[in-house]
Coordinates of C-alpha atoms and ligand atoms in Angstrom, one line a residue:
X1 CA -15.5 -3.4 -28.8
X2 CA -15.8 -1.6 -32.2
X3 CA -16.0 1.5 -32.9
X4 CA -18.0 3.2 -35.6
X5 CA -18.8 6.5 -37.4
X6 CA -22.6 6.8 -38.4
X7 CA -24.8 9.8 -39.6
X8 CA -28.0 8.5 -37.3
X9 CA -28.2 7.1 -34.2
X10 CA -28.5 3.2 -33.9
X11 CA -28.1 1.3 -30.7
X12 CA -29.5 0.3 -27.5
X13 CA -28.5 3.6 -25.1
X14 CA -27.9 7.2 -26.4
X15 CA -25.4 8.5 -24.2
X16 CA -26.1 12.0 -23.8
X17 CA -24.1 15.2 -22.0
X18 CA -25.8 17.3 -20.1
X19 CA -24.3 20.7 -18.2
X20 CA -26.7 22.5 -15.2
X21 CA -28.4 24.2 -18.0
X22 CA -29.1 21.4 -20.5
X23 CA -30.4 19.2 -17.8
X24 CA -33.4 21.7 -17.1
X25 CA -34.4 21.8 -21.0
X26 CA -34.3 17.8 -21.1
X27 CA -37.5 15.5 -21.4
X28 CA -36.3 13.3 -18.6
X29 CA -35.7 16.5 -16.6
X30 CA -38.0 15.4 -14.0
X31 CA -36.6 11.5 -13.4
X32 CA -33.4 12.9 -13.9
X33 CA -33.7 15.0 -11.0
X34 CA -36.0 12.5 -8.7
X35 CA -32.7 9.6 -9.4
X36 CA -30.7 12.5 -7.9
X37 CA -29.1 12.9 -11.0
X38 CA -27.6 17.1 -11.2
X39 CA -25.1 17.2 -14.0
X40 CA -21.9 17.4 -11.9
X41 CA -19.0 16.9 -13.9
X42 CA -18.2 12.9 -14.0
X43 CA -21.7 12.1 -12.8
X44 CA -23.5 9.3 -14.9
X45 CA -27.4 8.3 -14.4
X46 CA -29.2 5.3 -16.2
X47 CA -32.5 5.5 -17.2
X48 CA -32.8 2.0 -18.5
X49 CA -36.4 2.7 -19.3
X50 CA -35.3 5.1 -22.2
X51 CA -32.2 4.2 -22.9
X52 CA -30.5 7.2 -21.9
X53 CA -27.1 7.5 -20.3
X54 CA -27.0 11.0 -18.3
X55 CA -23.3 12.6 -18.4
X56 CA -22.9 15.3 -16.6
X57 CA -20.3 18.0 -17.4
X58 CA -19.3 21.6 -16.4
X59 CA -18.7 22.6 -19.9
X60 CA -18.0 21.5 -23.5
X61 CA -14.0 21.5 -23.4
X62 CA -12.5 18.6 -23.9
X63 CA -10.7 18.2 -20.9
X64 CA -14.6 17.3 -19.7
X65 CA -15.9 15.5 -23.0
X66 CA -12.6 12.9 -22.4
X67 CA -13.2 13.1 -19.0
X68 CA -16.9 12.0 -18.5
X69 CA -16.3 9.6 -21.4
X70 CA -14.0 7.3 -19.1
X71 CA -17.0 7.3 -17.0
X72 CA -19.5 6.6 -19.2
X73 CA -17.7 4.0 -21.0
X74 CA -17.4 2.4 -17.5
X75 CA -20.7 2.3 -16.8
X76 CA -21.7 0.8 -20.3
X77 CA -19.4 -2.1 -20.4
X78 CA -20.6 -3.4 -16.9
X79 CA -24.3 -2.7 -17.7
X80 CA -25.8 -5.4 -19.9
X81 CA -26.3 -3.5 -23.4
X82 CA -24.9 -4.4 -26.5
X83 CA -24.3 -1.2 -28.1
X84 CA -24.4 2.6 -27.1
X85 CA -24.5 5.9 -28.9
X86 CA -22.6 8.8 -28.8
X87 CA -23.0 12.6 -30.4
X88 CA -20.1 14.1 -31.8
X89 CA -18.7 16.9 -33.9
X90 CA -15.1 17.8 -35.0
X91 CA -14.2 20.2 -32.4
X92 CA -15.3 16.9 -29.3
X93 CA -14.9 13.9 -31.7
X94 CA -10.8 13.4 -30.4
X95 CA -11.8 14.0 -26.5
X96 CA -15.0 11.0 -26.9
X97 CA -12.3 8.8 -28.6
X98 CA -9.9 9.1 -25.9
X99 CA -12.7 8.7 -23.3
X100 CA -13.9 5.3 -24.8
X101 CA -10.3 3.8 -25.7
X102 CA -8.4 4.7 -22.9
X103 CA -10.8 5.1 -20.6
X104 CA -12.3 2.1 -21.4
X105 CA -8.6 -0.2 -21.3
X106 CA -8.4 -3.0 -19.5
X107 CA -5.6 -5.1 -19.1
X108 CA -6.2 -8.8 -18.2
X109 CA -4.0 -11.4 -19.5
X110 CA -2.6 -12.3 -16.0
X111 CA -6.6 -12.9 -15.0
X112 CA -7.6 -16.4 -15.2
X113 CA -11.3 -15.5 -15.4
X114 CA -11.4 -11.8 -16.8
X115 CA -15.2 -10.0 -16.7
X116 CA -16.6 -10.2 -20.2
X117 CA -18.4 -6.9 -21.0
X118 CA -21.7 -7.2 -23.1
X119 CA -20.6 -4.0 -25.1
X120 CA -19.8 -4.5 -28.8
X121 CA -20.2 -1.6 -30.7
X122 CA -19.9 1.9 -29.9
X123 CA -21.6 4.4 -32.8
X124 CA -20.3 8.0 -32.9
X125 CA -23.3 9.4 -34.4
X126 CA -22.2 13.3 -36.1
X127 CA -24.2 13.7 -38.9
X128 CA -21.8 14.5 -41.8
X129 CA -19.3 11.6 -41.9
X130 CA -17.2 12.9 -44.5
X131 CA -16.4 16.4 -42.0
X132 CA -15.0 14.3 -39.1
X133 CA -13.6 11.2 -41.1
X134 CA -9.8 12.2 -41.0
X135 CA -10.0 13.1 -37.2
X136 CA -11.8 10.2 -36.3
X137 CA -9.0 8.0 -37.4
X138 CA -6.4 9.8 -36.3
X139 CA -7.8 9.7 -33.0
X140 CA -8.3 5.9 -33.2
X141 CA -4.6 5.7 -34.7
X142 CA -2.9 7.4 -31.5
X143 CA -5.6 6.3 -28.9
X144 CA -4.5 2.4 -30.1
X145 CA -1.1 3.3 -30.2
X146 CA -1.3 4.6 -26.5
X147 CA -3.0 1.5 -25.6
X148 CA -0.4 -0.5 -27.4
X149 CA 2.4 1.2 -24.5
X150 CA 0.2 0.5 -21.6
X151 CA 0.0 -3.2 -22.8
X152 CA 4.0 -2.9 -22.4
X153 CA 4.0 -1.2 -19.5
X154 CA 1.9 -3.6 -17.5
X155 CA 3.5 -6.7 -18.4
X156 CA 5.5 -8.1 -15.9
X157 CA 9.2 -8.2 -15.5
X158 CA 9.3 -11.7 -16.1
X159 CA 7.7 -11.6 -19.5
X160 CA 9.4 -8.3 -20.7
X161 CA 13.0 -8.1 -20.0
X162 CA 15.5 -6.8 -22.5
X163 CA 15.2 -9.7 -24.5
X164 CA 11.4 -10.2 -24.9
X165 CA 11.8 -6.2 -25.5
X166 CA 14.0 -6.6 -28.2
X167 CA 11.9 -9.4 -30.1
X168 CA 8.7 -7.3 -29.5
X169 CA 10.5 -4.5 -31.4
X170 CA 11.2 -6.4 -34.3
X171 CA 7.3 -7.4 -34.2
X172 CA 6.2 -4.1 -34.7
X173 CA 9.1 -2.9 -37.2
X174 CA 8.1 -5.8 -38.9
X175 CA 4.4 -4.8 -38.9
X176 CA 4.5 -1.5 -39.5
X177 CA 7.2 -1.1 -42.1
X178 CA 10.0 0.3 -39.9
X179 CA 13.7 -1.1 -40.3
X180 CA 15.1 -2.7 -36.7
X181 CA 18.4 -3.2 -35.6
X182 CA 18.8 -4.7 -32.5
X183 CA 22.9 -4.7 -30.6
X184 CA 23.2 -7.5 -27.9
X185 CA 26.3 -7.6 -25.1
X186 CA 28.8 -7.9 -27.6
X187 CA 27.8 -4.9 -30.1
X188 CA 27.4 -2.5 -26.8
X189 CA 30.9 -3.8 -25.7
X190 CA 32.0 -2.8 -29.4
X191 CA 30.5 0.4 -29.3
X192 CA 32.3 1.0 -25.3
X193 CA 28.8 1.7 -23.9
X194 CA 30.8 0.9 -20.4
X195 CA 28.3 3.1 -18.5
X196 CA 25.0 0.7 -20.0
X197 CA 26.5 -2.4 -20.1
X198 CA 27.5 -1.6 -16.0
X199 CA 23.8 -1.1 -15.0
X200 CA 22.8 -4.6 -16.5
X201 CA 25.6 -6.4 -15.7
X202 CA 24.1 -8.0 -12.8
X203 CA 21.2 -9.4 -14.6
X204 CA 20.2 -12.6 -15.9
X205 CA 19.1 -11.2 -19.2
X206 CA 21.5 -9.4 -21.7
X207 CA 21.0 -5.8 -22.2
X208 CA 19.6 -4.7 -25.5
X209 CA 19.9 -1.4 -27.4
X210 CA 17.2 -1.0 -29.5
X211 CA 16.6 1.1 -33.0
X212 CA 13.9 1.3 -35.0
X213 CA 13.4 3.9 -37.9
X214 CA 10.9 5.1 -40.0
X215 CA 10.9 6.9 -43.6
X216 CA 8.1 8.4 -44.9
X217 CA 7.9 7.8 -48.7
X218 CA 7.7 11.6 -49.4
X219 CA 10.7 13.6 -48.5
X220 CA 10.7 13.7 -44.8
X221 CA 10.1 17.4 -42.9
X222 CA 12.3 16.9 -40.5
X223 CA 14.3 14.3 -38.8
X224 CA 13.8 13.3 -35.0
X225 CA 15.4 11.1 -32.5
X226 CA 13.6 9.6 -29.8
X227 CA 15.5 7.7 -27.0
X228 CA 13.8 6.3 -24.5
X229 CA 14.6 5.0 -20.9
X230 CA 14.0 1.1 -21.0
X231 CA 14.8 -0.7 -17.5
X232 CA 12.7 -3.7 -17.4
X233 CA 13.2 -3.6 -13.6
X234 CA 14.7 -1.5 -11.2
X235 CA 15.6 -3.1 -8.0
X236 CA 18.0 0.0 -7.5
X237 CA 20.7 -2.3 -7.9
X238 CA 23.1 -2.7 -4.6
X239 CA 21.6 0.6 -3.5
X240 CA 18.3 -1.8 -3.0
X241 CA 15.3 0.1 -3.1
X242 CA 13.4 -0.6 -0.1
X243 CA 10.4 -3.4 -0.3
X244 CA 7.4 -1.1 -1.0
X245 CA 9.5 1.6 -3.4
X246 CA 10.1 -1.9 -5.3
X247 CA 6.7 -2.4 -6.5
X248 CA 5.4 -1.2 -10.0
X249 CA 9.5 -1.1 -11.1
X250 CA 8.4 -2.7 -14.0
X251 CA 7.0 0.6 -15.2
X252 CA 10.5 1.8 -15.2
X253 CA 10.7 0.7 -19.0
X254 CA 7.9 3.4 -20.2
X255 CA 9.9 5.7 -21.4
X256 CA 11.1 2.8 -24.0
X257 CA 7.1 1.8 -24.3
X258 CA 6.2 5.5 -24.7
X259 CA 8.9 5.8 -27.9
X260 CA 7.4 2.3 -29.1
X261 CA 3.9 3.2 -29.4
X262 CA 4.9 7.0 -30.9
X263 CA 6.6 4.5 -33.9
X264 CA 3.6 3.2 -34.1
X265 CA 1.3 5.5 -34.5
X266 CA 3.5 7.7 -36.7
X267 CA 3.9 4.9 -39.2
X268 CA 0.4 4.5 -39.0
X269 CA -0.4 7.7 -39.8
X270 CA 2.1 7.9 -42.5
X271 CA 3.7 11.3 -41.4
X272 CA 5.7 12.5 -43.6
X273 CA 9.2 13.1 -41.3
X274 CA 11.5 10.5 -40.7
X275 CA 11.8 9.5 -36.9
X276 CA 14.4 6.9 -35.3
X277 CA 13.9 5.3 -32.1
X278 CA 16.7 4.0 -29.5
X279 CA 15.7 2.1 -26.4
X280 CA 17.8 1.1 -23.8
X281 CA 16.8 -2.1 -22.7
X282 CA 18.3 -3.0 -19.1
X283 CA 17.4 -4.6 -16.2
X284 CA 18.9 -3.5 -12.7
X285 CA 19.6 -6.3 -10.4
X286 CA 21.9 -7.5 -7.4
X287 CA 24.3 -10.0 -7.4
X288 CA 28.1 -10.8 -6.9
X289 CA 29.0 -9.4 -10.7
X290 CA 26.8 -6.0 -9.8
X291 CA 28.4 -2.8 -10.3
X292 CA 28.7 -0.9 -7.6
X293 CA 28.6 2.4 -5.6
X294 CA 32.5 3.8 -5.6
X295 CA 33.1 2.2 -9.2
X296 CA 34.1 4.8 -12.1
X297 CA 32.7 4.2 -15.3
X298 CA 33.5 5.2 -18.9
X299 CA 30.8 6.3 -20.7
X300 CA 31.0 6.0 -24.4
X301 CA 31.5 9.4 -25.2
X302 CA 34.4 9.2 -22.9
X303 CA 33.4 11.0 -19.8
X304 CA 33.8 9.4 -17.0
X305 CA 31.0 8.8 -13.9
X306 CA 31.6 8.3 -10.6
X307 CA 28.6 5.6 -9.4
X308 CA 27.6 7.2 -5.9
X309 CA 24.2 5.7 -6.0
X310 CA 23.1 2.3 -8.2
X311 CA 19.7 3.4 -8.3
X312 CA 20.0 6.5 -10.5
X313 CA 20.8 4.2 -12.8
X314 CA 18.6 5.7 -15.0
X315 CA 21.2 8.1 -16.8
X316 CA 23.8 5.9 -16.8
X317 CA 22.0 4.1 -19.6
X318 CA 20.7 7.1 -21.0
X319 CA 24.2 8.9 -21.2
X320 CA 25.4 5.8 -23.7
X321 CA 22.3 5.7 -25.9
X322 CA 22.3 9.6 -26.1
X323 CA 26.1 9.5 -27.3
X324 CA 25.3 6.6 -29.6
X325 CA 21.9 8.6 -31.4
X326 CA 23.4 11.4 -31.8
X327 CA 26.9 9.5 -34.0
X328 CA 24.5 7.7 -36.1
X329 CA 21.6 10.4 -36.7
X330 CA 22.2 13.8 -37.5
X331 CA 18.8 15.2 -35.6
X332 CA 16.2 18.6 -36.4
X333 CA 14.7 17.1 -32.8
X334 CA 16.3 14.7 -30.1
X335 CA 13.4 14.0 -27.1
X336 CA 14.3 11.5 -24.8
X337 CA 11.5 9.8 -22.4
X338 CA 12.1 8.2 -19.1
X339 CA 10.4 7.5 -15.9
X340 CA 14.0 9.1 -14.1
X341 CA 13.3 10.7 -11.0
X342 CA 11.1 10.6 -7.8
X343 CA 11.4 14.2 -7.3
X344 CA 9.9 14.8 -10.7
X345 CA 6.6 13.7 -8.8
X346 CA 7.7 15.6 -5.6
X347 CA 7.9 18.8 -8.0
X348 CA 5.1 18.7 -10.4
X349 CA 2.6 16.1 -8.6
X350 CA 2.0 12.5 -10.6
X351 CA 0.3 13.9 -13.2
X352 CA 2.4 15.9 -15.1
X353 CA 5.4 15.7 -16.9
X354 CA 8.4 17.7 -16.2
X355 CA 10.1 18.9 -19.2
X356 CA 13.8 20.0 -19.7
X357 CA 16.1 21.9 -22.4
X358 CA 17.7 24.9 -23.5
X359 CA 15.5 26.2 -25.8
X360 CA 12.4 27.9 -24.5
X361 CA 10.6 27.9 -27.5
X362 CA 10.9 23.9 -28.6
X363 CA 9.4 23.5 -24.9
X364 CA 7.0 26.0 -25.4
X365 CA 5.8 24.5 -28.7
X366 CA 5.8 20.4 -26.8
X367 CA 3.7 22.5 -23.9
X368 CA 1.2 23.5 -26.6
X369 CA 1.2 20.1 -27.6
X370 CA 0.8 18.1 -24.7
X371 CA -2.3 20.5 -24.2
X372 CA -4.1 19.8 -27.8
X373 CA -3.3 16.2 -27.2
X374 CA -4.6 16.1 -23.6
X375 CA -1.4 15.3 -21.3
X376 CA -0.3 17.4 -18.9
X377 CA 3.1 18.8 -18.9
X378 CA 4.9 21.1 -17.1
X379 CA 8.4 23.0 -17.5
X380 CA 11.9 22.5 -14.7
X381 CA 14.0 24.7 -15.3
X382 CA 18.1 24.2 -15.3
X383 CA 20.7 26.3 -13.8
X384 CA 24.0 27.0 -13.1
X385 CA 24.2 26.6 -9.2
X386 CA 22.2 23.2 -10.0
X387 CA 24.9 22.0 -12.3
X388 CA 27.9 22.1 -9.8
X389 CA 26.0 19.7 -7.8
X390 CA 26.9 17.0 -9.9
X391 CA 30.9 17.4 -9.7
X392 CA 32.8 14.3 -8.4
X393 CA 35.9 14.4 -6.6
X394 CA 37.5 11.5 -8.7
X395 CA 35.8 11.6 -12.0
X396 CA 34.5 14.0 -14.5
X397 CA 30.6 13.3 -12.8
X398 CA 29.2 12.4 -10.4
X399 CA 25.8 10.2 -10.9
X400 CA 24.0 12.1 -8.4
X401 CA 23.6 15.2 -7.0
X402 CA 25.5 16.6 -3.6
X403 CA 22.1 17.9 -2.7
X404 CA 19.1 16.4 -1.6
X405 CA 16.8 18.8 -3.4
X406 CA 16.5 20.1 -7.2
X407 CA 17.0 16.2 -8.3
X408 CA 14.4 16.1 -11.8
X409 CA 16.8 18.9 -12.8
X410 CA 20.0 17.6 -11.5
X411 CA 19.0 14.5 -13.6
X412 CA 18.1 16.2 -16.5
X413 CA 21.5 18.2 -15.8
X414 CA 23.3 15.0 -15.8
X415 CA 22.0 14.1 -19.1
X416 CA 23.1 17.6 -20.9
X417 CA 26.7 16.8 -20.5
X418 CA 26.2 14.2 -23.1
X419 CA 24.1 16.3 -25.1
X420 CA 26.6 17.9 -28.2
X421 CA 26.7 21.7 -27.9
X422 CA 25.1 21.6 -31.6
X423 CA 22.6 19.9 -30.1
X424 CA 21.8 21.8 -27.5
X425 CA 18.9 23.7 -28.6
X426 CA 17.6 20.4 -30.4
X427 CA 17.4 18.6 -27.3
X428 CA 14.6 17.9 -24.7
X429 CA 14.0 15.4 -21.8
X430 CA 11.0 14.1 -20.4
X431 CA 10.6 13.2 -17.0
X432 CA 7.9 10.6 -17.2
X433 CA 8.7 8.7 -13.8
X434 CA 4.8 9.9 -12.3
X435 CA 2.8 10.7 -15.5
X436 CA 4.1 7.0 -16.9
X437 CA 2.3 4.9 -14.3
X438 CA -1.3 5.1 -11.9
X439 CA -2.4 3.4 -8.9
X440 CA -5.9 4.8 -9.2
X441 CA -8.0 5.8 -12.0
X442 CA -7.5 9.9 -13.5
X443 CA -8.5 11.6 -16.4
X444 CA -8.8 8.8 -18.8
X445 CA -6.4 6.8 -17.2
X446 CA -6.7 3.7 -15.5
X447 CA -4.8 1.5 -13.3
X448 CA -1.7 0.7 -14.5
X449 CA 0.4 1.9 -17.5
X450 CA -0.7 5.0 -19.0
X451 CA 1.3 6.3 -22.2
X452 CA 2.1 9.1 -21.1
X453 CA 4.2 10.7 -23.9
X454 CA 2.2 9.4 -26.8
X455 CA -0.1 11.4 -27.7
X456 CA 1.8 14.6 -26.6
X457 CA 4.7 13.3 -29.0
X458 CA 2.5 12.0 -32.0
X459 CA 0.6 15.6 -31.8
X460 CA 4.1 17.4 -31.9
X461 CA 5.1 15.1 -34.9
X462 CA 1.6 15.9 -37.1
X463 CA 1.8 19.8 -36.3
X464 CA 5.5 19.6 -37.4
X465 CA 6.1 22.2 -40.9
Ligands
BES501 N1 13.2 4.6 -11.7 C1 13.6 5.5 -10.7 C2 12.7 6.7 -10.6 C3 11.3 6.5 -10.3 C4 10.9 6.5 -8.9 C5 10.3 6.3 -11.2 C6 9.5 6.3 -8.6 C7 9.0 6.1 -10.9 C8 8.6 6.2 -9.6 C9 15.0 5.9 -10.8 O1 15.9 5.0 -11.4 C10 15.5 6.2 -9.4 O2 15.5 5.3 -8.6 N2 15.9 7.4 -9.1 C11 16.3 7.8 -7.9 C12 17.5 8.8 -8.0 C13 18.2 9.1 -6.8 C14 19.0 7.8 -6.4 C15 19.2 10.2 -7.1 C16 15.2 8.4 -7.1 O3 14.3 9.1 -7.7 O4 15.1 8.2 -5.9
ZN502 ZN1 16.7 3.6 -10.0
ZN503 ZN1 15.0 3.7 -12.7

């Protein structure tokens, strides 16, 4: 499916959006309202005859446009037309784009005999091109780049494990310009990530960290660090996750995928700051060489953890790679992505992202963000009493909290212990574990994957001064 910018309409159906108040001014008023058809936000109606497609919407915010665009899009592809039209200006042109690409994603490569849609080309019809030009491709640039982390999301554990990860990396560094560098078993071991190279010690597949970077050929703004959670399974480990928990662990890497596709796009829209991105690459598994609950590990940056559960496993990558990107890049901004905690969802429901730090504006300006760029995110905050939870009787930390309530924040507690007090205020964590993956459609997501993080992150990095 292509899509194109024209300044007049040319294709098969004009897709058009119609609020309570549009629909009684319309020519097909009358049909409209005989196929039952009365503008409800999300509603579509067909009328083959004219070649319209009826959207209805409550008003003209984006949150709708994107939102009845995953709809129509729907619609179009399984209908038999080869080509559909939408109106746009600058102010919608971003929402539609996200509508038609990520509301429109499938992913089918485990199909054997995946539905073929009719639909090739998609026209955005807004009569001065040259007005909406700029936006229009950076829309495509990050809505691609999203798609680009569902694709990594959804594949299954078999095909992406830490290896695979690692080569896919070097893919897209190679691609897109970015220098890789890629430390197996042996470079961790170097490096004493203990605490990392425990949680993937079980596995058949050897654990990968992961860093890619990118240097704008201007002088660079500012310089960020983005580390992202990569377990290409989580079993839980010895502290097995129970059978239906199990399923849709694979996600479990998408806070890896989510700092993957912000690379992407970045590079692709030549930005001019200079970002690095460490995954840790890990898979949690059982067997006789698993580490266990009761073991003490040292972390690289010394502290030691008390394992109490093998499931919040998690951190104990996290902790290492954190240490690690902070010795080798001296950060404005350090986000880190991961899909960490159940009780993220329990908190904050699946759609939103839970956001942690110490500095109340850097989360109020990735708030603004996530707004503009259409996630949803939401702020935990830490404290004090929170923080004692995690005390261990026989090391410095424990790896989970005493407590069974509080746990996005006792996780994102965990995390600040590695976090350098001049880093404190440059520091966030995002707590992607419901936002990262979907059962059923929402928004403009569909099943599966969704990159949740991307376009929140890319629109933090083009706003940045
Ligand atoms: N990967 C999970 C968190 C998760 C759960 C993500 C559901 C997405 C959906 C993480 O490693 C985990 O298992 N966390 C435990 C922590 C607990 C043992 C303290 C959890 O959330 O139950
Ligand atoms: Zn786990
Ligand atoms: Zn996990």
């Amino acid at each position: 499916m292509k899509i194109d910018l024209v300044n007049d309409i040319k294709s098969d159906i004009k897709v058009e959006f119609l609020d309570v108040k549009s629909l009684k001014k319309h020519k097909q008023y009358k049909t409209l309202q005989r196929a039952g058809f009365s503008a409800d936000q999300d509603s579509v109606c067909f009328l083959h005859e004219t070649g319209i497609l009826a959207c209805g919407i409550e008003s003209n915010s984006n949150d709708d446009i994107r939102s009845v665009c995953s709809v129509a899009i729907k619609t179009l592809k399984a209908s038999s037309n080869n080509s559909a039209c939408f109106n746009v200006d600058k102010t919608n042109i971003q929402a539609v784009v996200e509508g038609i690409v990520l509301g429109g994603y499938e992913y089918n490569i485990y199909k054997s005999k995946p539905k073929k849609s009719k639909l090739k080309n998609i026209y955005l019809a807004c009569g001065n091109i040259a007005k909406v030009q700029s936006t229009f491709e950076e829309a495509i640039i990050i809505a691609d780049a999203t798609c680009f982390t569902r694709d990594i999301v959804n594949t299954i554990p078999e095909d992406l494990n830490p290896p695979t990860f690692a080569d896919l990396a070097k893919k897209l560094a190679k691609s897109n310009g970015l220098a890789c560098e890629i430390l197996g078993e042996k470079e961790l071991r170097k490096e004493k990530m203990e605490s990392m190279l425990a949680v993937g010690r079980a596995s058949r597949h050897d654990s990968k960290l992961i860093h890619l970077t990118y240097k704008p050929k201007q002088k660079a703004k500012k310089v960020i660090s983005l580390i992202g959670k990569g377990l290409t399974y989580d079993s839980g480990g010895l502290s097995l996750k129970p059978g239906t928990s199990m399923v849709t662990m694979k996600m479990d890497k998408a806070g890896g995928c989510a700092v993957l596709g912000i690379m992407k796009a970045i590079s692709e829209l030549k930005l001019d700051v200079e970002v690095h991105a460490f995954v840790g690459a890990v898979e949690n598994m059982i067997g006789g060489d698993a580490y266990k609950p009761d073991d003490v590990l040292v972390s690289r940056s010394g502290t030691t953890i008390e394992v109490r559960n093998t499931d919040a496993e998690g951190r104990l990558v996290l902790c290492d790679v954190l240490d690690y990107a902070q010795d080798k890049v001296k950060a404005d901004y350090m986000f880190d992505f991961a899909t960490l905690t159940g009780a993220c969802m329990v908190a904050l429901g699946q759609y939103t992202t839970g956001v942690m730090g110490h500095s109340s504006k850097l989360k109020h300006e990735v708030l603004r963000s996530a707004t503009a760029s259409g996630e949803l995110a939401g702020t935990l905050p830490f404290n004090r009493h929170l923080k004692k939870l995690l005390k261990s009787g026989i090391a410095d930390v424990s790896n989970i909290s005493s407590k069974p309530y509080g746990g996005a924040i006792t996780a994102g507690l965990f995390l600040d212990r590695f976090i350098r007090e001049e880093n404190k205020d440059k520091w966030l964590h995002f707590d992607i574990a419901g936002s990262a993956y979907t059962d059923s459609p929402w928004d403009c997501n569909v099943y599966g994957g969704t990159g949740a993080g991307v376009r929140m992150i890319s629109n933090f990095l083009q706003n940045i001064k």
